Structure formats: C-alpha cells, structure tokens
C-alpha cells in the first residue's frame, strides 16, 4: 500500500474500508452515468424541471464519488474509479440507452437509486464493523444524498 495518512487504524481495517469505498465508488459512478443518460434523452411533460434536476443530481453524485475516492487514498489505497472498473464491478442494472419517456426514466432512476442506496447502507454497517467510523460517516453522508435525490426524482412520478 502507498503512504498512509491516518492514525489509529490497522492495516486490515484500512484494507476493508478501502474495499468498501471502492465497491460503492463503482456503484455511484454507474449511477451518475445513468442519471446523465436520462438527462440527455428524456422527453415529456415536466421535461425542463426533471432535466435540470438531473444535472444537479449528477453533480451531487460526483461529489459523493469524490469523497469516497479521496478517503480510499487517504487510507493508503487507490481509488478504483475508471469507467472500466465501474462497468466490471457495479451491480446496478444496466440503464436503458434507447428510452425517452420521462416516466420510464423516473422509474428506472428511482429503482437504481434504491439499489445503490442499499449498497451504501451496507457499506455504512461494514465500515462500522471493521472499526472505521470515519469511513462509516462518509458513507452515511453519501447515503443521505442518495436518499434525498431518490425522493426528488420519485416526486416527479405520475400519481
């Protein structure tokens, strides 16, 4: 492992935390790309509001990815945040690339936000179990943002 910039965490704890961070980094990168796919292609009633919302959501997801990636490096690991790694390791369902219906996009995104949110919540528990409360705290911050954006997106679904 490269240099370590934290005190009080043994190598095994750092290794577990780095794995948790990278696993969720891949999910958040995949989710960010799904959000942008929807942003570019959606059409229908309410277009402009959802279109603009998705830009903000993508920005927040990139911030979350940055938090996780930087923490992995701080712990002495590497951020594994390439497109290739995300494509190989993300468990989130592939996003439909030939969809334009706004309601179909809202449902597809909501479903994926719930899946990624579940992974992040597991990461909170796993980091806590490993003894790295700071990583658990970062994962909690990411979880809050994902929950909020899932709600923002889902609020646009037809009744």
Short mmCIF file of N, CA and C in Angstrom, two decimals:
data_model
loop_
_atom_site.label_atom_id
_atom_site.label_comp_id
_atom_site.label_asym_id
_atom_site.label_seq_id
_atom_site.Cartn_x
_atom_site.Cartn_y
_atom_site.Cartn_z
N UNK A 1 0.84 -1.19 0.00
CA UNK A 1 0.00 0.00 0.00
C UNK A 1 0.88 1.25 0.00
N UNK A 2 0.39 2.31 -0.64
CA UNK A 2 1.13 3.58 -0.60
C UNK A 2 1.15 4.16 0.82
N UNK A 3 1.67 5.36 0.93
CA UNK A 3 1.73 6.03 2.23
C UNK A 3 0.36 6.09 2.88
N UNK A 4 0.35 6.06 4.21
CA UNK A 4 -0.88 6.12 4.98
C UNK A 4 -0.92 7.45 5.71
N UNK A 5 -2.06 8.11 5.67
CA UNK A 5 -2.19 9.44 6.26
C UNK A 5 -3.22 9.48 7.38
N UNK A 6 -3.46 8.34 8.03
CA UNK A 6 -4.39 8.29 9.16
C UNK A 6 -3.72 7.57 10.32
N UNK A 7 -4.15 7.92 11.51
CA UNK A 7 -3.62 7.28 12.71
C UNK A 7 -4.72 6.43 13.34
N UNK A 8 -4.31 5.36 13.99
CA UNK A 8 -5.24 4.57 14.79
C UNK A 8 -6.00 3.49 14.06
N UNK A 9 -5.71 3.27 12.79
CA UNK A 9 -6.36 2.18 12.05
C UNK A 9 -5.29 1.20 11.58
N UNK A 10 -5.49 -0.05 11.92
CA UNK A 10 -4.51 -1.05 11.48
C UNK A 10 -4.69 -1.36 10.00
N UNK A 11 -3.73 -2.07 9.45
CA UNK A 11 -3.73 -2.37 8.02
C UNK A 11 -4.96 -3.14 7.56
N UNK A 12 -5.43 -4.07 8.37
CA UNK A 12 -6.61 -4.87 8.00
C UNK A 12 -7.86 -4.00 7.95
N UNK A 13 -8.00 -3.10 8.91
CA UNK A 13 -9.15 -2.19 8.92
C UNK A 13 -9.12 -1.29 7.70
N UNK A 14 -7.95 -0.73 7.41
CA UNK A 14 -7.82 0.13 6.23
C UNK A 14 -8.14 -0.65 4.96
N UNK A 15 -7.66 -1.87 4.85
CA UNK A 15 -7.89 -2.68 3.65
C UNK A 15 -9.39 -2.93 3.46
N UNK A 16 -10.10 -3.26 4.53
CA UNK A 16 -11.55 -3.48 4.44
C UNK A 16 -12.26 -2.19 4.03
N UNK A 17 -11.87 -1.08 4.65
CA UNK A 17 -12.52 0.20 4.34
C UNK A 17 -12.28 0.59 2.88
N UNK A 18 -11.07 0.39 2.39
CA UNK A 18 -10.75 0.72 1.00
C UNK A 18 -11.63 -0.11 0.06
N UNK A 19 -11.82 -1.38 0.37
CA UNK A 19 -12.67 -2.24 -0.46
C UNK A 19 -14.12 -1.75 -0.45
N UNK A 20 -14.62 -1.38 0.72
CA UNK A 20 -15.98 -0.85 0.84
C UNK A 20 -16.13 0.42 0.01
N UNK A 21 -15.17 1.31 0.14
CA UNK A 21 -15.22 2.57 -0.59
C UNK A 21 -15.19 2.35 -2.09
N UNK A 22 -14.31 1.48 -2.56
CA UNK A 22 -14.21 1.24 -4.00
C UNK A 22 -15.42 0.52 -4.56
N UNK A 23 -15.99 -0.39 -3.79
CA UNK A 23 -17.21 -1.07 -4.25
C UNK A 23 -18.32 -0.05 -4.47
N UNK A 24 -18.48 0.86 -3.53
CA UNK A 24 -19.54 1.86 -3.65
C UNK A 24 -19.18 2.98 -4.62
N UNK A 25 -17.90 3.25 -4.79
CA UNK A 25 -17.47 4.20 -5.81
C UNK A 25 -17.93 3.74 -7.19
N UNK A 26 -17.76 2.46 -7.48
CA UNK A 26 -18.20 1.91 -8.76
C UNK A 26 -19.71 2.08 -8.94
N UNK A 27 -20.46 1.83 -7.88
CA UNK A 27 -21.92 1.97 -7.96
C UNK A 27 -22.33 3.42 -8.22
N UNK A 28 -21.68 4.34 -7.53
CA UNK A 28 -22.03 5.76 -7.68
C UNK A 28 -21.63 6.28 -9.06
N UNK A 29 -20.51 5.81 -9.58
CA UNK A 29 -20.12 6.19 -10.95
C UNK A 29 -21.15 5.67 -11.95
N UNK A 30 -21.57 4.42 -11.81
CA UNK A 30 -22.59 3.85 -12.70
C UNK A 30 -23.89 4.62 -12.59
N UNK A 31 -24.27 4.99 -11.37
CA UNK A 31 -25.50 5.74 -11.16
C UNK A 31 -25.39 7.14 -11.77
N UNK A 32 -24.24 7.77 -11.65
CA UNK A 32 -24.04 9.08 -12.26
C UNK A 32 -24.23 9.01 -13.77
N UNK A 33 -23.67 7.99 -14.38
CA UNK A 33 -23.82 7.83 -15.84
C UNK A 33 -25.27 7.55 -16.23
N UNK A 34 -25.99 6.81 -15.40
CA UNK A 34 -27.41 6.56 -15.66
C UNK A 34 -28.20 7.87 -15.59
N UNK A 35 -27.89 8.69 -14.60
CA UNK A 35 -28.56 9.99 -14.45
C UNK A 35 -28.31 10.85 -15.69
N UNK A 36 -27.08 10.89 -16.16
CA UNK A 36 -26.78 11.68 -17.35
C UNK A 36 -27.46 11.10 -18.59
N UNK A 37 -27.55 9.77 -18.69
CA UNK A 37 -28.24 9.14 -19.81
C UNK A 37 -29.70 9.60 -19.85
N UNK A 38 -30.34 9.60 -18.69
CA UNK A 38 -31.72 10.07 -18.62
C UNK A 38 -31.81 11.56 -18.96
N UNK A 39 -30.92 12.35 -18.39
CA UNK A 39 -30.89 13.79 -18.62
C UNK A 39 -30.84 14.12 -20.11
N UNK A 40 -30.01 13.40 -20.84
CA UNK A 40 -29.83 13.69 -22.27
C UNK A 40 -31.03 13.26 -23.11
N UNK A 41 -31.74 12.24 -22.69
CA UNK A 41 -32.71 11.61 -23.58
C UNK A 41 -34.18 11.77 -23.20
N UNK A 42 -34.49 12.20 -22.00
CA UNK A 42 -35.90 12.19 -21.60
C UNK A 42 -36.70 13.25 -22.33
N UNK A 43 -37.98 12.89 -22.54
CA UNK A 43 -38.94 13.79 -23.19
C UNK A 43 -40.29 13.57 -22.54
N UNK A 44 -41.08 14.63 -22.48
CA UNK A 44 -42.43 14.50 -21.97
C UNK A 44 -42.79 15.66 -21.06
N UNK A 45 -44.00 15.58 -20.52
CA UNK A 45 -44.50 16.62 -19.62
C UNK A 45 -43.58 16.73 -18.41
N UNK A 46 -43.23 17.94 -18.06
CA UNK A 46 -42.33 18.17 -16.94
C UNK A 46 -40.87 18.07 -17.31
N UNK A 47 -40.59 18.04 -18.60
CA UNK A 47 -39.21 17.85 -19.09
C UNK A 47 -38.21 18.77 -18.44
N UNK A 48 -38.43 20.08 -18.51
CA UNK A 48 -37.38 21.01 -18.10
C UNK A 48 -37.05 20.88 -16.62
N UNK A 49 -38.06 20.68 -15.79
CA UNK A 49 -37.80 20.53 -14.37
C UNK A 49 -36.96 19.30 -14.06
N UNK A 50 -37.31 18.17 -14.66
CA UNK A 50 -36.56 16.93 -14.42
C UNK A 50 -35.18 17.03 -15.07
N UNK A 51 -35.12 17.57 -16.27
CA UNK A 51 -33.84 17.74 -16.97
C UNK A 51 -32.85 18.53 -16.11
N UNK A 52 -33.29 19.65 -15.58
CA UNK A 52 -32.41 20.47 -14.74
C UNK A 52 -32.10 19.80 -13.40
N UNK A 53 -33.09 19.13 -12.82
CA UNK A 53 -32.86 18.39 -11.58
C UNK A 53 -31.76 17.36 -11.76
N UNK A 54 -31.77 16.65 -12.86
CA UNK A 54 -30.80 15.59 -13.08
C UNK A 54 -29.37 16.12 -13.20
N UNK A 55 -29.20 17.33 -13.70
CA UNK A 55 -27.87 17.93 -13.70
C UNK A 55 -27.38 18.14 -12.27
N UNK A 56 -28.27 18.66 -11.41
CA UNK A 56 -27.91 18.85 -10.00
C UNK A 56 -27.62 17.53 -9.31
N UNK A 57 -28.42 16.52 -9.61
CA UNK A 57 -28.23 15.20 -9.02
C UNK A 57 -26.86 14.63 -9.44
N UNK A 58 -26.53 14.75 -10.71
CA UNK A 58 -25.24 14.25 -11.19
C UNK A 58 -24.09 14.96 -10.48
N UNK A 59 -24.22 16.25 -10.25
CA UNK A 59 -23.19 16.99 -9.52
C UNK A 59 -23.03 16.45 -8.10
N UNK A 60 -24.15 16.18 -7.43
CA UNK A 60 -24.07 15.65 -6.06
C UNK A 60 -23.47 14.24 -6.05
N UNK A 61 -23.80 13.45 -7.04
CA UNK A 61 -23.22 12.11 -7.13
C UNK A 61 -21.70 12.18 -7.35
N UNK A 62 -21.28 13.12 -8.19
CA UNK A 62 -19.83 13.28 -8.39
C UNK A 62 -19.15 13.72 -7.11
N UNK A 63 -19.80 14.57 -6.32
CA UNK A 63 -19.25 14.96 -5.02
C UNK A 63 -19.12 13.74 -4.10
N UNK A 64 -20.14 12.89 -4.10
CA UNK A 64 -20.09 11.68 -3.29
C UNK A 64 -18.97 10.76 -3.74
N UNK A 65 -18.81 10.61 -5.04
CA UNK A 65 -17.73 9.77 -5.57
C UNK A 65 -16.38 10.33 -5.13
N UNK A 66 -16.25 11.63 -5.17
CA UNK A 66 -15.00 12.28 -4.77
C UNK A 66 -14.69 12.01 -3.30
N UNK A 67 -15.68 12.10 -2.44
CA UNK A 67 -15.48 11.81 -1.02
C UNK A 67 -14.96 10.39 -0.80
N UNK A 68 -15.61 9.43 -1.46
CA UNK A 68 -15.21 8.03 -1.29
C UNK A 68 -13.83 7.76 -1.87
N UNK A 69 -13.57 8.31 -3.06
CA UNK A 69 -12.28 8.08 -3.71
C UNK A 69 -11.14 8.67 -2.89
N UNK A 70 -11.32 9.89 -2.41
CA UNK A 70 -10.26 10.52 -1.63
C UNK A 70 -10.03 9.79 -0.31
N UNK A 71 -11.10 9.28 0.31
CA UNK A 71 -10.93 8.53 1.55
C UNK A 71 -10.13 7.25 1.29
N UNK A 72 -10.38 6.57 0.18
CA UNK A 72 -9.62 5.37 -0.14
C UNK A 72 -8.13 5.68 -0.24
N UNK A 73 -7.78 6.78 -0.84
CA UNK A 73 -6.38 7.18 -0.98
C UNK A 73 -5.80 7.59 0.37
N UNK A 74 -6.57 8.33 1.15
CA UNK A 74 -6.12 8.73 2.49
C UNK A 74 -5.78 7.50 3.33
N UNK A 75 -6.55 6.43 3.15
CA UNK A 75 -6.33 5.20 3.91
C UNK A 75 -5.15 4.39 3.39
N UNK A 76 -4.53 4.86 2.33
CA UNK A 76 -3.36 4.17 1.80
C UNK A 76 -3.64 3.29 0.61
N UNK A 77 -4.83 3.38 0.06
CA UNK A 77 -5.19 2.57 -1.10
C UNK A 77 -5.21 3.40 -2.36
N UNK A 78 -5.87 2.86 -3.35
CA UNK A 78 -6.07 3.54 -4.62
C UNK A 78 -7.55 3.68 -4.86
N UNK A 79 -7.97 4.79 -5.42
CA UNK A 79 -9.34 4.95 -5.87
C UNK A 79 -9.46 4.21 -7.20
N UNK A 80 -10.40 3.29 -7.26
CA UNK A 80 -10.62 2.49 -8.47
C UNK A 80 -11.89 3.03 -9.14
N UNK A 81 -11.72 4.17 -9.81
CA UNK A 81 -12.87 4.89 -10.33
C UNK A 81 -12.91 5.07 -11.83
N UNK A 82 -12.32 4.15 -12.56
CA UNK A 82 -12.40 4.26 -14.01
C UNK A 82 -13.72 3.70 -14.53
N UNK A 83 -14.06 4.09 -15.72
CA UNK A 83 -15.25 3.56 -16.38
C UNK A 83 -15.16 2.04 -16.47
N UNK A 84 -13.98 1.53 -16.78
CA UNK A 84 -13.81 0.09 -16.94
C UNK A 84 -14.07 -0.65 -15.63
N UNK A 85 -13.56 -0.11 -14.52
CA UNK A 85 -13.79 -0.74 -13.23
C UNK A 85 -15.27 -0.69 -12.87
N UNK A 86 -15.90 0.46 -13.08
CA UNK A 86 -17.32 0.58 -12.78
C UNK A 86 -18.14 -0.40 -13.62
N UNK A 87 -17.83 -0.52 -14.90
CA UNK A 87 -18.57 -1.44 -15.77
C UNK A 87 -18.37 -2.89 -15.34
N UNK A 88 -17.20 -3.19 -14.87
CA UNK A 88 -16.88 -4.57 -14.48
C UNK A 88 -17.47 -4.94 -13.11
N UNK A 89 -17.53 -3.99 -12.19
CA UNK A 89 -17.87 -4.35 -10.82
C UNK A 89 -19.21 -3.85 -10.31
N UNK A 90 -19.80 -2.83 -10.91
CA UNK A 90 -21.07 -2.30 -10.41
C UNK A 90 -22.16 -3.36 -10.55
N UNK A 91 -22.97 -3.47 -9.52
CA UNK A 91 -24.05 -4.45 -9.51
C UNK A 91 -25.38 -3.86 -9.97
N UNK A 92 -25.43 -2.56 -10.09
CA UNK A 92 -26.63 -1.87 -10.53
C UNK A 92 -27.00 -2.37 -11.93
N UNK A 93 -28.30 -2.56 -12.19
CA UNK A 93 -28.75 -2.98 -13.51
C UNK A 93 -28.32 -1.97 -14.57
N UNK A 94 -27.99 -2.48 -15.75
CA UNK A 94 -27.63 -1.60 -16.86
C UNK A 94 -28.80 -0.66 -17.16
N UNK A 95 -28.47 0.56 -17.51
CA UNK A 95 -29.50 1.56 -17.78
C UNK A 95 -29.92 1.48 -19.24
N UNK A 96 -31.23 1.61 -19.52
CA UNK A 96 -31.68 1.56 -20.92
C UNK A 96 -31.18 2.77 -21.70
N UNK A 97 -30.57 2.52 -22.84
CA UNK A 97 -29.98 3.62 -23.61
C UNK A 97 -30.91 4.16 -24.70
N UNK A 98 -31.99 3.46 -24.98
CA UNK A 98 -32.91 3.93 -26.02
C UNK A 98 -34.30 4.18 -25.44
N UNK A 99 -34.32 4.92 -24.36
CA UNK A 99 -35.58 5.29 -23.70
C UNK A 99 -35.70 6.80 -23.75
N UNK A 100 -36.91 7.29 -24.00
CA UNK A 100 -37.11 8.73 -23.97
C UNK A 100 -38.27 9.15 -23.07
N UNK A 101 -39.18 8.24 -22.77
CA UNK A 101 -40.34 8.58 -21.95
C UNK A 101 -39.91 9.02 -20.56
N UNK A 102 -40.30 10.22 -20.18
CA UNK A 102 -39.88 10.79 -18.90
C UNK A 102 -40.29 9.91 -17.73
N UNK A 103 -41.49 9.33 -17.78
CA UNK A 103 -41.95 8.49 -16.68
C UNK A 103 -41.16 7.19 -16.58
N UNK A 104 -40.77 6.65 -17.71
CA UNK A 104 -39.93 5.44 -17.70
C UNK A 104 -38.57 5.76 -17.10
N UNK A 105 -38.03 6.93 -17.42
CA UNK A 105 -36.74 7.35 -16.84
C UNK A 105 -36.87 7.55 -15.33
N UNK A 106 -37.94 8.19 -14.91
CA UNK A 106 -38.13 8.41 -13.47
C UNK A 106 -38.17 7.08 -12.73
N UNK A 107 -38.91 6.12 -13.25
CA UNK A 107 -38.99 4.80 -12.61
C UNK A 107 -37.64 4.10 -12.63
N UNK A 108 -36.97 4.12 -13.78
CA UNK A 108 -35.67 3.45 -13.90
C UNK A 108 -34.66 4.05 -12.94
N UNK A 109 -34.65 5.37 -12.83
CA UNK A 109 -33.71 6.02 -11.92
C UNK A 109 -34.05 5.73 -10.47
N UNK A 110 -35.33 5.83 -10.13
CA UNK A 110 -35.74 5.56 -8.75
C UNK A 110 -35.31 4.15 -8.33
N UNK A 111 -35.55 3.18 -9.19
CA UNK A 111 -35.16 1.79 -8.89
C UNK A 111 -33.65 1.68 -8.66
N UNK A 112 -32.87 2.35 -9.48
CA UNK A 112 -31.42 2.27 -9.36
C UNK A 112 -30.92 3.03 -8.12
N UNK A 113 -31.56 4.15 -7.81
CA UNK A 113 -31.19 4.86 -6.59
C UNK A 113 -31.43 3.99 -5.36
N UNK A 114 -32.54 3.25 -5.36
CA UNK A 114 -32.83 2.38 -4.23
C UNK A 114 -31.79 1.26 -4.13
N UNK A 115 -31.39 0.71 -5.25
CA UNK A 115 -30.38 -0.36 -5.26
C UNK A 115 -29.04 0.16 -4.74
N UNK A 116 -28.61 1.30 -5.25
CA UNK A 116 -27.32 1.87 -4.83
C UNK A 116 -27.41 2.32 -3.37
N UNK A 117 -28.54 2.88 -2.99
CA UNK A 117 -28.73 3.28 -1.60
C UNK A 117 -28.59 2.10 -0.65
N UNK A 118 -29.10 0.96 -1.04
CA UNK A 118 -28.96 -0.25 -0.23
C UNK A 118 -27.50 -0.66 -0.10
N UNK A 119 -26.76 -0.58 -1.19
CA UNK A 119 -25.33 -0.91 -1.16
C UNK A 119 -24.57 0.04 -0.24
N UNK A 120 -24.89 1.31 -0.32
CA UNK A 120 -24.21 2.30 0.52
C UNK A 120 -24.53 2.05 2.00
N UNK A 121 -25.79 1.73 2.30
CA UNK A 121 -26.16 1.43 3.69
C UNK A 121 -25.39 0.21 4.21
N UNK A 122 -25.23 -0.79 3.37
CA UNK A 122 -24.43 -1.95 3.76
C UNK A 122 -22.99 -1.51 4.02
N UNK A 123 -22.50 -0.58 3.20
CA UNK A 123 -21.15 -0.04 3.39
C UNK A 123 -20.99 0.67 4.73
N UNK A 124 -22.04 1.35 5.18
CA UNK A 124 -22.01 2.01 6.49
C UNK A 124 -21.79 0.95 7.57
N UNK A 125 -22.62 -0.08 7.54
CA UNK A 125 -22.54 -1.13 8.55
C UNK A 125 -21.20 -1.86 8.49
N UNK A 126 -20.74 -2.15 7.28
CA UNK A 126 -19.48 -2.88 7.12
C UNK A 126 -18.29 -2.06 7.60
N UNK A 127 -18.30 -0.76 7.30
CA UNK A 127 -17.20 0.10 7.76
C UNK A 127 -17.21 0.21 9.28
N UNK A 128 -18.39 0.31 9.84
CA UNK A 128 -18.52 0.36 11.30
C UNK A 128 -18.02 -0.94 11.93
N UNK A 129 -18.43 -2.07 11.36
CA UNK A 129 -17.98 -3.38 11.85
C UNK A 129 -16.47 -3.52 11.74
N UNK A 130 -15.88 -2.93 10.71
CA UNK A 130 -14.43 -3.00 10.52
C UNK A 130 -13.67 -2.10 11.48
N UNK A 131 -14.39 -1.17 12.12
CA UNK A 131 -13.76 -0.27 13.08
C UNK A 131 -13.32 1.06 12.51
N UNK A 132 -13.86 1.43 11.35
CA UNK A 132 -13.51 2.72 10.75
C UNK A 132 -14.75 3.62 10.74
N UNK A 133 -14.92 4.33 11.84
CA UNK A 133 -16.08 5.20 11.98
C UNK A 133 -16.07 6.36 10.99
N UNK A 134 -14.88 6.82 10.62
CA UNK A 134 -14.81 7.93 9.66
C UNK A 134 -15.32 7.51 8.29
N UNK A 135 -14.95 6.32 7.85
CA UNK A 135 -15.47 5.82 6.57
C UNK A 135 -16.97 5.60 6.68
N UNK A 136 -17.44 5.07 7.81
CA UNK A 136 -18.88 4.90 8.02
C UNK A 136 -19.59 6.25 7.94
N UNK A 137 -18.96 7.29 8.48
CA UNK A 137 -19.54 8.62 8.45
C UNK A 137 -19.63 9.15 7.02
N UNK A 138 -18.59 8.93 6.24
CA UNK A 138 -18.61 9.34 4.82
C UNK A 138 -19.72 8.59 4.08
N UNK A 139 -19.83 7.30 4.34
CA UNK A 139 -20.87 6.51 3.69
C UNK A 139 -22.26 7.00 4.12
N UNK A 140 -22.40 7.45 5.35
CA UNK A 140 -23.67 8.00 5.83
C UNK A 140 -24.00 9.28 5.07
N UNK A 141 -23.00 10.12 4.86
CA UNK A 141 -23.21 11.35 4.10
C UNK A 141 -23.65 11.03 2.67
N UNK A 142 -23.02 10.05 2.06
CA UNK A 142 -23.39 9.63 0.71
C UNK A 142 -24.82 9.08 0.72
N UNK A 143 -25.15 8.29 1.72
CA UNK A 143 -26.49 7.71 1.83
C UNK A 143 -27.56 8.79 1.92
N UNK A 144 -27.31 9.81 2.72
CA UNK A 144 -28.28 10.90 2.85
C UNK A 144 -28.53 11.58 1.51
N UNK A 145 -27.45 11.82 0.77
CA UNK A 145 -27.59 12.49 -0.54
C UNK A 145 -28.37 11.60 -1.51
N UNK A 146 -28.08 10.31 -1.52
CA UNK A 146 -28.78 9.39 -2.42
C UNK A 146 -30.26 9.30 -2.06
N UNK A 147 -30.56 9.21 -0.76
CA UNK A 147 -31.96 9.16 -0.34
C UNK A 147 -32.71 10.42 -0.77
N UNK A 148 -32.09 11.57 -0.58
CA UNK A 148 -32.74 12.83 -0.92
C UNK A 148 -32.98 12.92 -2.42
N UNK A 149 -31.97 12.54 -3.22
CA UNK A 149 -32.14 12.62 -4.66
C UNK A 149 -33.13 11.58 -5.18
N UNK A 150 -33.19 10.41 -4.56
CA UNK A 150 -34.22 9.42 -4.93
C UNK A 150 -35.61 10.01 -4.70
N UNK A 151 -35.76 10.72 -3.59
CA UNK A 151 -37.03 11.36 -3.27
C UNK A 151 -37.34 12.47 -4.28
N UNK A 152 -36.35 13.32 -4.60
CA UNK A 152 -36.56 14.38 -5.58
C UNK A 152 -37.00 13.80 -6.92
N UNK A 153 -36.32 12.75 -7.36
CA UNK A 153 -36.66 12.14 -8.65
C UNK A 153 -38.03 11.48 -8.59
N UNK A 154 -38.26 10.69 -7.54
CA UNK A 154 -39.53 9.98 -7.40
C UNK A 154 -40.73 10.90 -7.26
N UNK A 155 -40.51 12.09 -6.72
CA UNK A 155 -41.61 13.05 -6.56
C UNK A 155 -42.16 13.50 -7.92
N UNK A 156 -41.44 13.25 -8.99
CA UNK A 156 -41.88 13.63 -10.33
C UNK A 156 -42.70 12.53 -11.01
N UNK A 157 -42.84 11.38 -10.35
CA UNK A 157 -43.60 10.27 -10.94
C UNK A 157 -45.08 10.62 -10.96
N UNK A 158 -45.80 10.15 -11.98
CA UNK A 158 -47.24 10.42 -12.03
C UNK A 158 -47.94 9.70 -10.88
N UNK A 159 -49.01 10.26 -10.44
CA UNK A 159 -49.78 9.67 -9.33
C UNK A 159 -50.69 8.60 -9.82
#
